[in-house]
Structure formats: C-alpha cells, structure tokens
Amino acid sequence: MNDRSVMTAETVGSAARFDPQLRIPRQPRLRRGLVVSAEPDQVVVTGPPKKQLFRGRSATEMLPGLLALLDGERTHDQLAAELGLPEEVVFKALSLLWTCGVVEEGPPRGADRAAAPDVDDRLADYLSRVGSATEVNPSWEEAATRLHTAEIEVFGDPVLAGLVRDELAGSLPVTLGTGHQVSERATLVIWADADAAGQDTVPGAGAYAAAHALAAHCWDKGVPLLRLSVRGRRAALGPLVDPRSTPCLDCLTADDETDDRTAGTGDHALAAALFARDVFAAVSRTIPTPLPMRWRLVDLETLGQRDTSAATRPGCPRCSFAAGPVAERAAPATRFEASVAMPPKEFADLKAHQMHYKPSNLALQRLSRTWPVAPAVALPPPDHARLDGSGRSDADHGMGHDAARTGPETLSLLLSVTAGIKNDAPDKVARWTASGGNIGSVTAYAVVRDVPGISPGVYGYVAPGHRLARLSSRADAVPGDRPFSIVLTGDFPKVARKYSAFALRIVLLDSGCAQATAREAAHVLGLGFALRPRWDDDVIAAALGIDPDLEPVTAVIDLGGAA
C-alpha cells in the first residue's frame, strides 16, 4: 500500500486535539452493519463506504479488545481504564477509527432518546453504516430524525410525481400536492416536470405556468423547491431553489438543455429512482450530493452524468439587485464562481475536511518547482527585521539608500515574504503568506534589470532553498523599466490534486494574499511598487517557459525606485 494513502492514529489523533472539526465521539460505539475480522497480521472492517485495513502490532493487539467495548456507554477514560492503557493512546485509536468510518457517537440520552424515531432496522443499519461518507450526523439517530421530521410535497406531472413518492416511501413522509398551494408544514417541495406521456419533448404553456406559480409561491414563503425534469432521454435532478442561498428558478433553468429523443420504457421510473437518491441524501445528510449549489444531469440511455450549476442573471426582478433589462446569461466569471461555490454552513461536509490530513494531501505542501538543471544563484539571507517598522537595519548602513532599496538584500526579502517558507517542521510547513490548504500554490519569478550583484535576466524562485534558478539572460523578454519585476504564477495542477475544479479559486486567492504581502513589504521599505493591471499572457509565458493553461500568470509587479 502506498504510504501516502495511509492514515495513522498518530497523525489524526494529534490533529483532533486542536481541530474542532474533527469531532471524535465522546461515548463511541461500533457502527451498525459492519463486519470486523481479526486476522493474524491485520484487522479488517467491511461495511463502511470504503473497506478498512488496520495493520501493525498496535492494531492486532489492541483493536479487538477496544472494539469489543464500544457500546456507546463508555467514555474515553473508562475505556482506557478497562484496557489498562493511557487515555492518550485510546484517544488516538478512536480518532483513527472515527476517521475511517468505524465508530460513531453513542445513542441519544434523556429527552433526546425518547424523541428518537422508531425506524426499520434495515434503514437504521444503512444510516449508521454509510454515515461516515459525510460525518454530518454524530449518530445514525440524528439522520433518522432528519428524515422523520421532514415534510415533502410533490407537485407536477402526476405519473412522475407518483413514481417519486413511491421511491421515497418508507424513508421520508411524502404527499402529493394539488394546484400550487403548499401546506404550512412543508419543509421541501418537489416539482416533477416531464414530457406529456413521455413523448412530447416540448412542454406546454400550462406546465410552465404551473411551475412558475409554484416556484413564486415557494420563494415568497421561503420554502425550498427541488425540480426533477425529464426531457426526452435526459433527466435533470435539480436545481434546488432556496431564497436564502440560490438564484430563482427562472435563472437556474435559463440554460436548460433540450433533447429530441423519445423517452424509452422505464426512463421516468429510472429518473425518479436517481432523483430519490439525491433527495434522501439532501435531507438525511448521510451520503454526498451536489445539492444545493449544483445538480446532476443524467443521460437515461447511457447513464452518463455530469454536475451543472447556474447563476443569477443581471436584471432578474426576483433575485438580482442589478437594474435594467434581464440579461440572457450571467457573465462567465459569475458562472464559474457559481460552479465552485461553497454550500451554506448547514450543508458543510465534515468528511471533506478530514481530507486535509490525508498523507497525500499533506505531502503537497512540500512540493515546489526547483528547476534542477538551471544554474543556481544564491540570495542573501532575508533580513526580516527590516519589516518591523523601526527603520533601516544594519544591512542598510554603509550603502546609498537607493542601492539598499534595489539591492539583492531587498529582492531576497521580498521573495521570502511573498512566496517563501518561514519554517519547515516535520509536521507542517509554515509560510510567510496565507495559502489555501497550506499547499503554497504561488510560484514567484524575478525579472532582474538593474540589481547590483545579480546579472540581468529571468529567474525562478526556489522557495525551499531560498535561492534563484537562472532561466534566461533575456531581461527584456518581460517589458519594463523598473530595476526588477516579480511575476506570480499559480501551480494549478498541484492544487487540483486536492481541490479539483475549486483549485482555480484557491490559486487566485493565494495570489491575492501574496500581492498584498508584497505591497505592504514594499511600503515599509519605501520601495516603488506598481501592480500591472494587464499584461500579455503569451509574452510572459514564453519568457518564463511555462504553459499558461497549467500555470496561469496571476500578477506582474514592478519594483524599485522611490515609492
């Protein structure tokens, strides 16, 4: 097994002591529906979303006894006392078991226990067994309560609405609504929108009017509305419309796709089953779903699917603050922001947060461009005392003030605080500037034109060694007349390993932090600072030897001379 995929009790236990989002059960119990096998060299747990293997002497000697005591009644200190082990050891073991989806919080107590719903054993087993997929619910009873207290009403096409109701029956209270009047107790409204008899791919005016009236009623009442649309052989399992966090239905469906195929036998039943899965996930919060910010588009013939999203159209009278006529579409940047937007706090996923401590993700913070075949150029040690605001340091004495400003000492200091490493400890890399996920997406380049002691040219900044790598002698490849320029780029592939499509936002946010740091440092040093508002990506990329699609240029900063 690749060591970078192995979570250790030491790593998770240490993190759980200070990270409030690692919610280790106080009175842990084994999740329902799991199968635990103690083998000579490992303990195997089958049943969580991912099969778990626990290896090593600690696992084979301690885990069987610990697992046998996890009944949801014993606290950490009680478990430690019965096992004859230090509580710290038990805490780390429980932290790892919780991260791996093996344990959950014990049953509710007192009034909460009395209020817990009575559910079918098979549903209880499922809620407990897969609950670690999100870790939203401390115990399966909390997920069952979410399901029990929901009130769902389904409107729209009677056949499709009936199929949705039948799929959800047994796990969620569902009723069929009439007209567009929603009951006061409804917590979620579903609009089932389908081709007439599964044949006509163009919905009638009556269906549009009914959907619009229902959506307007729900928006005004603050009741979330979730749409299921089947057009030809394409199903849209959303969007979710909620005035607290999303655009209105008209904006969300402005880019609806058409399909000229004829619905096949069973397509509507398949769409209803897939849709019911996402409804169950959104209400119970036990399994992941793209809702509420995105939704799935499914080809019912090939079962191919993709997530999609939409944004408020400027000028929309219901959900936009912009005046003027309604725009046909939101701008590309706005649509991108909508596609990677974080969900509201109540839809936060604790399991995603655990990925910060996955060894392969922790390893990303130590990856950096080094240009191993480029000639190395040493930089003076950065004198960070120059930034304490007390005036010039000893490094400035004995030379002209302008020379101090534009010398290698100043370039070294600026690169250090903008994109450098403050300290590299065994468990964490500390940076001078904030970085999303502590990955360090910013790569800095120096274009030197007139810095005493450093030959003119283009250099890459090697952050781990705090040195320069000479890439080219063509300082004129990046136009400019200041003594030197710092070009910032974003290591998109590195960040995408952890954050996928969200990586571009991380790259841009990191660059913003680095630019702010460079600006403040230049101000303290009395150094001229000019942030270019625009540049030629192709010219800069050619000068740096990069692919701008993989390593986008995010800032060009001209430095030197008087502030």
PDB file of C-alpha atoms in Angstrom, residues 3-8 10-12 15 18 353-367 424-429 431 437-440 494 497-498:
ATOM      1  CA  ASP A   3       2.297   5.209   2.374  1.00  0.00           C
ATOM      2  CA  ARG A   4       0.719   8.435   1.098  1.00  0.00           C
ATOM      3  CA  SER A   5      -2.716   6.792   1.256  1.00  0.00           C
ATOM      4  CA  VAL A   6      -2.313   5.522   4.844  1.00  0.00           C
ATOM      5  CA  MET A   7      -3.864   7.466   7.711  1.00  0.00           C
ATOM      6  CA  THR A   8      -2.132   6.909  11.056  1.00  0.00           C
ATOM      7  CA  GLU A  10      -0.662   9.486  15.487  1.00  0.00           C
ATOM      8  CA  THR A  11      -1.466  11.986  12.716  1.00  0.00           C
ATOM      9  CA  VAL A  12      -5.229  12.015  13.187  1.00  0.00           C
ATOM     10  CA  ALA A  15      -4.857  16.891  14.725  1.00  0.00           C
ATOM     11  CA  PHE A  18      -6.744  21.190  18.210  1.00  0.00           C
ATOM     12  CA  HIS A 353     -12.445  18.469   5.960  1.00  0.00           C
ATOM     13  CA  GLN A 354     -10.770  15.234   7.047  1.00  0.00           C
ATOM     14  CA  MET A 355      -9.043  15.120   3.669  1.00  0.00           C
ATOM     15  CA  HIS A 356      -6.713  17.864   4.930  1.00  0.00           C
ATOM     16  CA  TYR A 357      -4.965  15.155   6.990  1.00  0.00           C
ATOM     17  CA  LYS A 358      -4.680  12.587   4.224  1.00  0.00           C
ATOM     18  CA  PRO A 359      -0.923  11.910   3.802  1.00  0.00           C
ATOM     19  CA  SER A 360      -1.017  12.539   0.054  1.00  0.00           C
ATOM     20  CA  ASN A 361      -2.574  15.961   0.694  1.00  0.00           C
ATOM     21  CA  LEU A 362      -0.128  16.801   3.481  1.00  0.00           C
ATOM     22  CA  ALA A 363       2.694  15.951   1.080  1.00  0.00           C
ATOM     23  CA  LEU A 364       1.518  18.653  -1.344  1.00  0.00           C
ATOM     24  CA  GLN A 365       2.757  21.406   0.973  1.00  0.00           C
ATOM     25  CA  ARG A 366       6.343  20.281   0.335  1.00  0.00           C
ATOM     26  CA  LEU A 367       6.119  20.117  -3.447  1.00  0.00           C
ATOM     27  CA  ASP A 424       9.718  23.618   7.635  1.00  0.00           C
ATOM     28  CA  ALA A 425       8.826  21.490  10.645  1.00  0.00           C
ATOM     29  CA  PRO A 426       8.328  17.708  10.404  1.00  0.00           C
ATOM     30  CA  ASP A 427       4.545  18.002  10.692  1.00  0.00           C
ATOM     31  CA  LYS A 428       3.872  21.276   8.873  1.00  0.00           C
ATOM     32  CA  VAL A 429       5.366  23.829   6.510  1.00  0.00           C
ATOM     33  CA  ARG A 431       4.698  30.122   5.202  1.00  0.00           C
ATOM     34  CA  GLY A 437      -4.875  24.317   2.349  1.00  0.00           C
ATOM     35  CA  ASN A 438      -1.243  25.307   3.098  1.00  0.00           C
ATOM     36  CA  ILE A 439      -0.372  23.949  -0.349  1.00  0.00           C
ATOM     37  CA  GLY A 440       1.577  27.001  -1.487  1.00  0.00           C
ATOM     38  CA  LYS A 494      -0.699  20.747  -7.672  1.00  0.00           C
ATOM     39  CA  ARG A 497      -4.880  17.170  -6.874  1.00  0.00           C
ATOM     40  CA  LYS A 498      -6.730  18.106  -3.716  1.00  0.00           C
TER      41      LYS A 498
END
